[in-house]
CSV table of N, CA, C and O in Angstrom, one decimal:
chain,number,residue,atom,x,y,z
A,1,MET,N,60.9,-58.5,41.2
A,1,MET,CA,60.6,-58.2,39.8
A,1,MET,C,61.3,-59.1,38.8
A,1,MET,O,60.8,-59.5,37.8
A,2,ILE,N,62.6,-59.5,39.2
A,2,ILE,CA,63.3,-60.4,38.3
A,2,ILE,C,62.6,-61.7,38.1
A,2,ILE,O,62.6,-62.3,37.1
A,3,GLY,N,62.1,-62.2,39.2
A,3,GLY,CA,61.3,-63.5,39.2
A,3,GLY,C,60.2,-63.5,38.2
A,3,GLY,O,59.9,-64.4,37.5
A,4,VAL,N,59.5,-62.3,38.2
A,4,VAL,CA,58.3,-62.1,37.3
A,4,VAL,C,58.8,-62.2,35.8
A,4,VAL,O,58.2,-62.8,35.0
A,5,VAL,N,59.9,-61.5,35.5
A,5,VAL,CA,60.5,-61.4,34.2
A,5,VAL,C,60.9,-62.8,33.7
A,5,VAL,O,60.6,-63.3,32.6
A,6,GLU,N,61.6,-63.6,34.6
A,6,GLU,CA,62.0,-64.9,34.3
A,6,GLU,C,60.8,-65.8,34.0
A,6,GLU,O,60.8,-66.6,33.1
A,7,ASN,N,59.7,-65.7,34.8
A,7,ASN,CA,58.5,-66.5,34.6
A,7,ASN,C,57.9,-66.2,33.2
A,7,ASN,O,57.4,-67.0,32.5
A,8,LEU,N,57.8,-64.9,32.9
A,8,LEU,CA,57.3,-64.5,31.5
A,8,LEU,C,58.1,-65.1,30.4
A,8,LEU,O,57.6,-65.5,29.4
A,9,GLU,N,59.5,-65.1,30.6
A,9,GLU,CA,60.3,-65.7,29.6
A,9,GLU,C,60.1,-67.2,29.4
A,9,GLU,O,60.0,-67.8,28.4
A,10,VAL,N,59.9,-67.9,30.6
A,10,VAL,CA,59.6,-69.3,30.6
A,10,VAL,C,58.2,-69.5,29.9
A,10,VAL,O,58.1,-70.4,29.0
A,11,ASP,N,57.2,-68.7,30.2
A,11,ASP,CA,55.9,-68.8,29.6
A,11,ASP,C,56.0,-68.6,28.1
A,11,ASP,O,55.4,-69.3,27.3
A,12,ASP,N,56.8,-67.6,27.7
A,12,ASP,CA,57.0,-67.3,26.3
A,12,ASP,C,57.6,-68.5,25.5
A,12,ASP,O,57.2,-68.8,24.4
A,13,GLU,N,58.6,-69.1,26.1
A,13,GLU,CA,59.2,-70.3,25.5
A,13,GLU,C,58.2,-71.4,25.4
A,13,GLU,O,58.2,-72.2,24.4
A,14,ARG,N,57.4,-71.6,26.4
A,14,ARG,CA,56.4,-72.7,26.4
A,14,ARG,C,55.3,-72.3,25.3
A,14,ARG,O,54.9,-73.2,24.5
A,15,LEU,N,54.9,-71.1,25.2
A,15,LEU,CA,54.0,-70.7,24.2
A,15,LEU,C,54.6,-70.8,22.8
A,15,LEU,O,53.9,-71.2,21.8
A,16,ARG,N,55.9,-70.5,22.6
A,16,ARG,CA,56.6,-70.6,21.4
A,16,ARG,C,56.6,-72.1,21.0
A,16,ARG,O,56.3,-72.4,19.8
A,17,ALA,N,56.8,-73.0,21.9
A,17,ALA,CA,56.8,-74.4,21.6
A,17,ALA,C,55.4,-74.9,21.2
A,17,ALA,O,55.2,-75.7,20.3
A,18,LEU,N,54.3,-74.3,21.8
A,18,LEU,CA,53.0,-74.7,21.4
A,18,LEU,C,52.7,-74.2,20.0
A,18,LEU,O,52.1,-74.9,19.2
A,19,LEU,N,53.1,-73.0,19.7
A,19,LEU,CA,52.9,-72.4,18.3
A,19,LEU,C,53.6,-73.3,17.3
A,19,LEU,O,53.1,-73.6,16.2
A,20,ILE,N,54.9,-73.6,17.6
A,20,ILE,CA,55.7,-74.4,16.6
A,20,ILE,C,55.1,-75.8,16.5
A,20,ILE,O,55.0,-76.3,15.3
A,21,GLY,N,54.6,-76.4,17.6
A,21,GLY,CA,54.0,-77.7,17.5
A,21,GLY,C,52.7,-77.7,16.6
A,21,GLY,O,52.5,-78.5,15.8
A,22,ARG,N,51.9,-76.6,16.9
A,22,ARG,CA,50.7,-76.5,16.1
A,22,ARG,C,51.0,-76.2,14.6
A,22,ARG,O,50.3,-76.8,13.7
A,23,ARG,N,52.0,-75.4,14.3
A,23,ARG,CA,52.4,-75.2,12.9
A,23,ARG,C,52.8,-76.5,12.3
A,23,ARG,O,52.4,-76.8,11.1
A,24,ASP,N,53.6,-77.2,12.9
A,24,ASP,CA,54.1,-78.5,12.4
A,24,ASP,C,52.9,-79.5,12.1
A,24,ASP,O,52.9,-80.2,11.1
A,25,GLU,N,52.0,-79.5,13.0
A,25,GLU,CA,50.8,-80.3,12.9
A,25,GLU,C,50.0,-79.9,11.7
A,25,GLU,O,49.5,-80.7,10.9
A,26,LEU,N,49.8,-78.6,11.5
A,26,LEU,CA,49.0,-78.1,10.4
A,26,LEU,C,49.7,-78.4,9.0
A,26,LEU,O,49.1,-78.7,8.1
A,27,LEU,N,51.0,-78.2,9.0
A,27,LEU,CA,51.8,-78.5,7.8
A,27,LEU,C,51.7,-80.0,7.4
A,27,LEU,O,51.6,-80.4,6.3
A,28,ALA,N,51.7,-80.9,8.4
A,28,ALA,CA,51.6,-82.3,8.2
A,28,ALA,C,50.2,-82.6,7.6
A,28,ALA,O,50.0,-83.4,6.7
A,29,THR,N,49.2,-82.0,8.2
A,29,THR,CA,47.8,-82.2,7.8
A,29,THR,C,47.6,-81.7,6.4
A,29,THR,O,46.9,-82.3,5.5
A,30,ALA,N,48.3,-80.5,6.1
A,30,ALA,CA,48.1,-79.9,4.7
A,30,ALA,C,48.7,-80.9,3.7
A,30,ALA,O,48.1,-81.0,2.6
A,31,ALA,N,49.8,-81.6,3.9
A,31,ALA,CA,50.3,-82.5,3.0
A,31,ALA,C,49.4,-83.6,2.6
A,31,ALA,O,49.2,-84.0,1.5
A,32,ALA,N,48.6,-84.1,3.7
A,32,ALA,CA,47.7,-85.2,3.4
A,32,ALA,C,46.4,-84.7,2.8
A,32,ALA,O,45.8,-85.4,2.0
A,33,GLY,N,46.0,-83.4,3.1
A,33,GLY,CA,44.7,-83.0,2.7
A,33,GLY,C,44.7,-82.3,1.3
A,33,GLY,O,43.6,-82.2,0.7
A,34,ASP,N,45.8,-82.0,0.7
A,34,ASP,CA,45.8,-81.4,-0.6
A,34,ASP,C,45.3,-82.3,-1.7
A,34,ASP,O,44.7,-81.8,-2.6
A,35,ASP,N,45.5,-83.6,-1.6
A,35,ASP,CA,45.0,-84.5,-2.6
A,35,ASP,C,43.4,-84.4,-2.7
A,35,ASP,O,42.9,-84.5,-3.8
A,36,ALA,N,42.8,-84.3,-1.6
A,36,ALA,CA,41.3,-84.3,-1.5
A,36,ALA,C,40.7,-83.0,-2.2
A,36,ALA,O,39.6,-83.0,-2.6
A,37,ALA,N,41.5,-81.9,-2.3
A,37,ALA,CA,41.0,-80.7,-2.8
A,37,ALA,C,41.2,-80.6,-4.3
A,37,ALA,O,40.8,-79.6,-5.0
A,38,MET,N,41.8,-81.6,-4.9
A,38,MET,CA,42.0,-81.6,-6.4
A,38,MET,C,40.7,-81.7,-7.1
A,38,MET,O,39.6,-82.1,-6.6
A,39,ALA,N,40.7,-81.3,-8.4
A,39,ALA,CA,39.5,-81.3,-9.2
A,39,ALA,C,38.8,-82.7,-9.3
A,39,ALA,O,39.5,-83.7,-9.3
A,40,VAL,N,37.5,-82.7,-9.3
A,40,VAL,CA,36.7,-83.9,-9.4
A,40,VAL,C,36.5,-84.2,-10.8
A,40,VAL,O,36.1,-83.4,-11.6
A,41,GLU,N,36.7,-85.5,-11.2
A,41,GLU,CA,36.4,-86.0,-12.5
A,41,GLU,C,34.9,-86.2,-12.7
A,41,GLU,O,34.3,-86.8,-11.9
A,42,LEU,N,34.4,-85.6,-13.8
A,42,LEU,CA,32.9,-85.7,-14.0
A,42,LEU,C,32.6,-86.6,-15.1
A,42,LEU,O,31.6,-86.4,-15.8
A,43,ASP,N,33.2,-87.7,-15.2
A,43,ASP,CA,32.9,-88.7,-16.2
A,43,ASP,C,31.7,-89.5,-15.8
A,43,ASP,O,31.7,-90.3,-14.9
A,44,GLN,N,30.5,-89.2,-16.5
A,44,GLN,CA,29.3,-89.9,-16.1
A,44,GLN,C,29.3,-91.4,-16.4
A,44,GLN,O,28.4,-92.1,-15.8
A,45,GLN,N,30.1,-91.8,-17.2
A,45,GLN,CA,30.2,-93.3,-17.5
A,45,GLN,C,30.8,-94.0,-16.4
A,45,GLN,O,30.4,-95.2,-16.2
A,46,ARG,N,31.7,-93.4,-15.6
A,46,ARG,CA,32.4,-94.1,-14.6
A,46,ARG,C,31.8,-93.9,-13.2
A,46,ARG,O,31.9,-94.8,-12.3
A,47,VAL,N,31.2,-92.8,-13.0
A,47,VAL,CA,30.7,-92.5,-11.6
A,47,VAL,C,29.3,-92.0,-11.7
A,47,VAL,O,28.9,-91.2,-12.6
A,48,GLY,N,28.5,-92.5,-10.8
A,48,GLY,CA,27.0,-92.1,-10.7
A,48,GLY,C,26.9,-90.7,-10.2
A,48,GLY,O,27.8,-90.1,-9.7
A,49,ARG,N,25.7,-90.2,-10.5
A,49,ARG,CA,25.4,-88.8,-10.1
A,49,ARG,C,25.6,-88.5,-8.6
A,49,ARG,O,26.2,-87.5,-8.2
A,50,LEU,N,25.1,-89.4,-7.7
A,50,LEU,CA,25.2,-89.2,-6.3
A,50,LEU,C,26.7,-89.3,-5.9
A,50,LEU,O,27.1,-88.5,-5.0
A,51,SER,N,27.5,-90.1,-6.5
A,51,SER,CA,28.9,-90.2,-6.2
A,51,SER,C,29.6,-89.0,-6.6
A,51,SER,O,30.5,-88.5,-5.9
A,52,ARG,N,29.2,-88.4,-7.7
A,52,ARG,CA,29.8,-87.1,-8.2
A,52,ARG,C,29.5,-86.0,-7.2
A,52,ARG,O,30.3,-85.2,-6.9
A,53,MET,N,28.2,-86.0,-6.7
A,53,MET,CA,27.8,-85.0,-5.8
A,53,MET,C,28.6,-85.1,-4.5
A,53,MET,O,29.0,-84.1,-3.9
A,54,ASP,N,28.8,-86.3,-4.0
A,54,ASP,CA,29.6,-86.6,-2.8
A,54,ASP,C,31.0,-86.1,-3.0
A,54,ASP,O,31.6,-85.5,-2.2
A,55,ALA,N,31.5,-86.4,-4.2
A,55,ALA,CA,32.9,-86.0,-4.5
A,55,ALA,C,33.0,-84.5,-4.5
A,55,ALA,O,34.0,-83.9,-4.0
A,56,LEU,N,32.0,-83.8,-5.1
A,56,LEU,CA,32.1,-82.3,-5.2
A,56,LEU,C,32.0,-81.7,-3.8
A,56,LEU,O,32.6,-80.8,-3.5
A,57,GLN,N,31.1,-82.3,-3.0
A,57,GLN,CA,31.0,-81.8,-1.6
A,57,GLN,C,32.3,-82.1,-0.8
A,57,GLN,O,32.7,-81.2,-0.1
A,58,SER,N,32.8,-83.2,-1.0
A,58,SER,CA,34.1,-83.5,-0.3
A,58,SER,C,35.2,-82.5,-0.8
A,58,SER,O,36.0,-82.1,0.1
A,59,GLN,N,35.2,-82.2,-2.1
A,59,GLN,CA,36.2,-81.3,-2.6
A,59,GLN,C,36.0,-79.9,-2.0
A,59,GLN,O,37.0,-79.3,-1.5
A,60,ALA,N,34.8,-79.5,-1.9
A,60,ALA,CA,34.5,-78.1,-1.3
A,60,ALA,C,34.9,-78.1,0.1
A,60,ALA,O,35.5,-77.1,0.6
A,61,MET,N,34.6,-79.2,0.9
A,61,MET,CA,35.0,-79.2,2.3
A,61,MET,C,36.6,-79.2,2.4
A,61,MET,O,37.1,-78.5,3.3
A,62,SER,N,37.2,-79.9,1.5
A,62,SER,CA,38.7,-79.9,1.5
A,62,SER,C,39.3,-78.5,1.2
A,62,SER,O,40.3,-78.1,1.8
A,63,VAL,N,38.7,-77.8,0.3
A,63,VAL,CA,39.1,-76.5,-0.1
A,63,VAL,C,39.0,-75.5,1.1
A,63,VAL,O,39.9,-74.8,1.4
A,64,GLU,N,37.8,-75.6,1.8
A,64,GLU,CA,37.6,-74.8,2.9
A,64,GLU,C,38.6,-75.1,4.1
A,64,GLU,O,39.1,-74.2,4.8
A,65,ALA,N,38.8,-76.4,4.3
A,65,ALA,CA,39.7,-76.8,5.4
A,65,ALA,C,41.1,-76.3,5.0
A,65,ALA,O,41.9,-75.8,5.9
A,66,LYS,N,41.5,-76.3,3.8
A,66,LYS,CA,42.8,-75.8,3.4
A,66,LYS,C,42.9,-74.3,3.6
A,66,LYS,O,43.9,-73.8,4.1
A,67,ARG,N,41.8,-73.6,3.3
A,67,ARG,CA,41.8,-72.1,3.5
A,67,ARG,C,42.0,-71.8,5.0
A,67,ARG,O,42.7,-70.9,5.4
A,68,ARG,N,41.3,-72.6,5.9
A,68,ARG,CA,41.4,-72.3,7.3
A,68,ARG,C,42.7,-72.7,7.8
A,68,ARG,O,43.3,-72.0,8.7
A,69,ARG,N,43.4,-73.8,7.3
A,69,ARG,CA,44.7,-74.1,7.7
A,69,ARG,C,45.7,-73.0,7.4
A,69,ARG,O,46.5,-72.6,8.2
A,70,GLU,N,45.6,-72.5,6.2
A,70,GLU,CA,46.5,-71.4,5.7
A,70,GLU,C,46.3,-70.1,6.6
A,70,GLU,O,47.2,-69.5,6.9
A,71,GLN,N,45.0,-69.8,6.9
A,71,GLN,CA,44.7,-68.7,7.8
A,71,GLN,C,45.4,-68.9,9.2
A,71,GLN,O,46.0,-68.0,9.7
A,72,GLU,N,45.2,-70.1,9.7
A,72,GLU,CA,45.8,-70.3,11.0
A,72,GLU,C,47.3,-70.3,11.0
A,72,GLU,O,48.0,-69.8,11.9
A,73,LEU,N,47.9,-70.8,9.9
A,73,LEU,CA,49.4,-70.8,9.7
A,73,LEU,C,49.9,-69.3,9.6
A,73,LEU,O,50.9,-69.0,10.2
A,74,ARG,N,49.1,-68.4,9.0
A,74,ARG,CA,49.5,-67.0,9.0
A,74,ARG,C,49.4,-66.4,10.4
A,74,ARG,O,50.3,-65.6,10.8
A,75,ARG,N,48.4,-66.8,11.1
A,75,ARG,CA,48.3,-66.2,12.5
A,75,ARG,C,49.4,-66.7,13.4
A,75,ARG,O,50.0,-66.0,14.2
A,76,ILE,N,49.8,-68.0,13.2
A,76,ILE,CA,50.9,-68.6,14.0
A,76,ILE,C,52.2,-67.9,13.6
A,76,ILE,O,53.0,-67.6,14.5
A,77,SER,N,52.4,-67.7,12.3
A,77,SER,CA,53.6,-67.1,11.8
A,77,SER,C,53.7,-65.6,12.4
A,77,SER,O,54.8,-65.2,12.9
A,78,GLY,N,52.6,-64.9,12.4
A,78,GLY,CA,52.6,-63.6,13.0
A,78,GLY,C,52.9,-63.6,14.5
A,78,GLY,O,53.6,-62.8,15.0
A,79,ALA,N,52.3,-64.6,15.2
A,79,ALA,CA,52.6,-64.7,16.7
A,79,ALA,C,54.1,-65.0,16.9
A,79,ALA,O,54.7,-64.4,17.8
A,80,LEU,N,54.7,-65.9,16.1
A,80,LEU,CA,56.1,-66.2,16.3
A,80,LEU,C,56.9,-64.9,16.0
A,80,LEU,O,57.9,-64.7,16.7
A,81,GLN,N,56.5,-64.2,15.0
A,81,GLN,CA,57.3,-62.9,14.7
A,81,GLN,C,57.1,-61.9,15.8
A,81,GLN,O,58.1,-61.3,16.2
A,82,ARG,N,55.9,-61.8,16.4
A,82,ARG,CA,55.7,-60.9,17.6
A,82,ARG,C,56.6,-61.3,18.8
A,82,ARG,O,57.1,-60.5,19.5
A,83,LEU,N,56.8,-62.7,18.9
A,83,LEU,CA,57.6,-63.1,20.0
A,83,LEU,C,59.1,-62.7,19.8
A,83,LEU,O,59.7,-62.3,20.7
A,84,GLU,N,59.5,-62.7,18.5
A,84,GLU,CA,60.9,-62.3,18.2
A,84,GLU,C,61.0,-60.8,18.4
A,84,GLU,O,62.0,-60.3,18.8
A,85,ASP,N,60.0,-60.0,18.0
A,85,ASP,CA,60.1,-58.6,18.0
A,85,ASP,C,59.8,-58.0,19.4
A,85,ASP,O,60.0,-56.8,19.6
A,86,GLY,N,59.2,-58.8,20.3
A,86,GLY,CA,58.9,-58.3,21.6
A,86,GLY,C,57.5,-57.7,21.8
A,86,GLY,O,57.2,-57.2,22.8
A,87,GLY,N,56.7,-57.8,20.8
A,87,GLY,CA,55.3,-57.3,20.9
A,87,GLY,C,54.3,-58.4,21.2
A,87,GLY,O,53.1,-58.1,21.1
A,88,TYR,N,54.7,-59.6,21.5
A,88,TYR,CA,53.8,-60.7,21.7
A,88,TYR,C,53.1,-60.5,23.0
A,88,TYR,O,53.6,-60.0,24.0
A,89,GLY,N,51.8,-60.8,23.0
A,89,GLY,CA,51.0,-60.7,24.2
A,89,GLY,C,50.3,-59.4,24.4
A,89,GLY,O,49.5,-59.2,25.3
A,90,ASP,N,50.5,-58.4,23.4
A,90,ASP,CA,49.8,-57.1,23.5
A,90,ASP,C,48.6,-57.1,22.5
A,90,ASP,O,48.8,-57.6,21.4
A,91,CYS,N,47.5,-56.6,22.9
A,91,CYS,CA,46.3,-56.5,22.0
A,91,CYS,C,46.6,-55.6,20.8
A,91,CYS,O,47.1,-54.5,21.0
A,92,ASP,N,46.3,-56.1,19.6
A,92,ASP,CA,46.5,-55.3,18.4
A,92,ASP,C,45.6,-54.1,18.4
A,92,ASP,O,45.9,-53.1,17.7
A,93,ASN,N,44.4,-54.2,19.1
A,93,ASN,CA,43.5,-53.1,19.0
A,93,ASN,C,43.7,-52.0,20.1
A,93,ASN,O,43.9,-50.8,19.8
A,94,CYS,N,43.8,-52.4,21.3
A,94,CYS,CA,43.9,-51.4,22.4
A,94,CYS,C,45.3,-51.3,23.0
A,94,CYS,O,45.6,-50.4,23.7
A,95,GLY,N,46.2,-52.3,22.7
A,95,GLY,CA,47.5,-52.2,23.2
A,95,GLY,C,47.7,-52.8,24.6
A,95,GLY,O,48.9,-52.9,25.1
A,96,GLU,N,46.6,-53.2,25.3
A,96,GLU,CA,46.7,-53.7,26.6
A,96,GLU,C,47.2,-55.2,26.5
A,96,GLU,O,47.1,-55.8,25.5
A,97,PRO,N,47.8,-55.7,27.6
A,97,PRO,CA,48.3,-57.1,27.6
A,97,PRO,C,47.1,-58.0,27.5
A,97,PRO,O,46.1,-57.8,28.1
A,98,ILE,N,47.3,-59.1,26.7
A,98,ILE,CA,46.3,-60.2,26.6
A,98,ILE,C,46.6,-61.1,27.8
A,98,ILE,O,47.7,-61.4,28.1
A,99,ALA,N,45.5,-61.5,28.4
A,99,ALA,CA,45.6,-62.4,29.6
A,99,ALA,C,46.4,-63.7,29.2
A,99,ALA,O,46.2,-64.3,28.1
A,100,ARG,N,47.3,-64.1,30.1
A,100,ARG,CA,48.1,-65.3,29.8
A,100,ARG,C,47.3,-66.5,29.6
A,100,ARG,O,47.6,-67.4,28.8
A,101,ARG,N,46.2,-66.6,30.4
A,101,ARG,CA,45.3,-67.8,30.2
A,101,ARG,C,44.7,-67.8,28.8
A,101,ARG,O,44.6,-68.9,28.2
A,102,ARG,N,44.4,-66.7,28.3
A,102,ARG,CA,43.9,-66.6,26.9
A,102,ARG,C,45.0,-67.1,25.9
A,102,ARG,O,44.7,-67.8,25.0
A,103,LEU,N,46.2,-66.6,26.1
A,103,LEU,CA,47.3,-67.0,25.2
A,103,LEU,C,47.6,-68.5,25.4
A,103,LEU,O,48.0,-69.1,24.4
A,104,GLU,N,47.4,-69.1,26.5
A,104,GLU,CA,47.6,-70.5,26.7
A,104,GLU,C,46.6,-71.3,25.9
A,104,GLU,O,46.9,-72.3,25.3
A,105,VAL,N,45.4,-70.8,25.8
A,105,VAL,CA,44.3,-71.5,25.1
A,105,VAL,C,44.5,-71.3,23.6
A,105,VAL,O,44.4,-72.2,22.8
A,106,ASN,N,44.9,-70.0,23.2
A,106,ASN,CA,45.1,-69.7,21.8
A,106,ASN,C,46.3,-68.8,21.7
A,106,ASN,O,46.3,-67.6,21.8
A,107,PRO,N,47.5,-69.5,21.6
A,107,PRO,CA,48.8,-68.7,21.6
A,107,PRO,C,48.9,-67.7,20.4
A,107,PRO,O,49.7,-66.8,20.4
A,108,ALA,N,48.1,-67.9,19.4
A,108,ALA,CA,48.1,-66.9,18.2
A,108,ALA,C,47.1,-65.8,18.4
A,108,ALA,O,47.0,-65.0,17.5
A,109,ALA,N,46.5,-65.7,19.5
A,109,ALA,CA,45.5,-64.6,19.8
A,109,ALA,C,46.2,-63.2,19.6
A,109,ALA,O,47.3,-63.0,20.0
A,110,THR,N,45.4,-62.3,18.9
A,110,THR,CA,46.0,-61.0,18.7
A,110,THR,C,45.1,-59.9,19.4
A,110,THR,O,45.5,-58.8,19.4
A,111,LEU,N,44.0,-60.3,20.0
A,111,LEU,CA,43.1,-59.4,20.7
A,111,LEU,C,42.9,-59.8,22.1
A,111,LEU,O,42.8,-61.0,22.4
A,112,CYS,N,42.8,-58.9,23.0
A,112,CYS,CA,42.4,-59.2,24.4
A,112,CYS,C,40.9,-59.6,24.4
A,112,CYS,O,40.2,-59.4,23.4
A,113,ILE,N,40.4,-60.2,25.4
A,113,ILE,CA,39.1,-60.7,25.5
A,113,ILE,C,38.0,-59.6,25.2
A,113,ILE,O,37.0,-59.8,24.6
A,114,GLY,N,38.3,-58.4,25.8
A,114,GLY,CA,37.3,-57.3,25.6
A,114,GLY,C,37.2,-56.9,24.1
A,114,GLY,O,36.1,-56.8,23.6
A,115,CYS,N,38.4,-56.7,23.5
A,115,CYS,CA,38.3,-56.3,22.0
A,115,CYS,C,37.8,-57.4,21.2
A,115,CYS,O,37.1,-57.2,20.2
A,116,ALA,N,38.1,-58.7,21.5
A,116,ALA,CA,37.6,-59.8,20.7
A,116,ALA,C,36.1,-59.9,20.8
A,116,ALA,O,35.4,-60.1,19.8
A,117,GLY,N,35.6,-59.6,22.0
A,117,GLY,CA,34.1,-59.6,22.2
A,117,GLY,C,33.4,-58.5,21.4
A,117,GLY,O,32.4,-58.8,20.8
A,118,ARG,N,34.1,-57.4,21.4
A,118,ARG,CA,33.5,-56.3,20.6
A,118,ARG,C,33.6,-56.5,19.1
A,118,ARG,O,32.7,-56.1,18.3
A,119,ALA,N,34.7,-57.2,18.7
A,119,ALA,CA,34.9,-57.5,17.3
A,119,ALA,C,33.8,-58.5,16.7
A,119,ALA,O,33.4,-58.4,15.6
A,120,GLU,N,33.4,-59.4,17.6
A,120,GLU,CA,32.4,-60.4,17.2
A,120,GLU,C,31.0,-59.9,17.2
A,120,GLU,O,30.1,-60.5,16.5
A,121,SER,N,30.7,-58.9,17.9
A,121,SER,CA,29.3,-58.4,18.0
A,121,SER,C,29.0,-57.3,16.9
A,121,SER,O,29.7,-57.0,16.0
């Protein structure tokens, strides 16, 4: 039994490293992407209509990317907190353990595969 506990601790440390690495990556991307989400200048004398449309579309895409980054950062922060509190790896819905392979793919997962499937349908 001790070997199993030690393996889970090693896995948790590896998953913590994955979460921190992803968080750092998102924060670095956020710093570069914030400029693209700024307001578009609509001076018709300087920029043609199609260029303004492209700029507006680019701005909307940047705003959405920022929203998704912030959402993922919140999920990562929650996962790191659950690691600290000892509740990491348990499904938020049913309380059953989340499969380790699922956590390896998505370390911020909060639902087991069964509950995630039911939530999507």
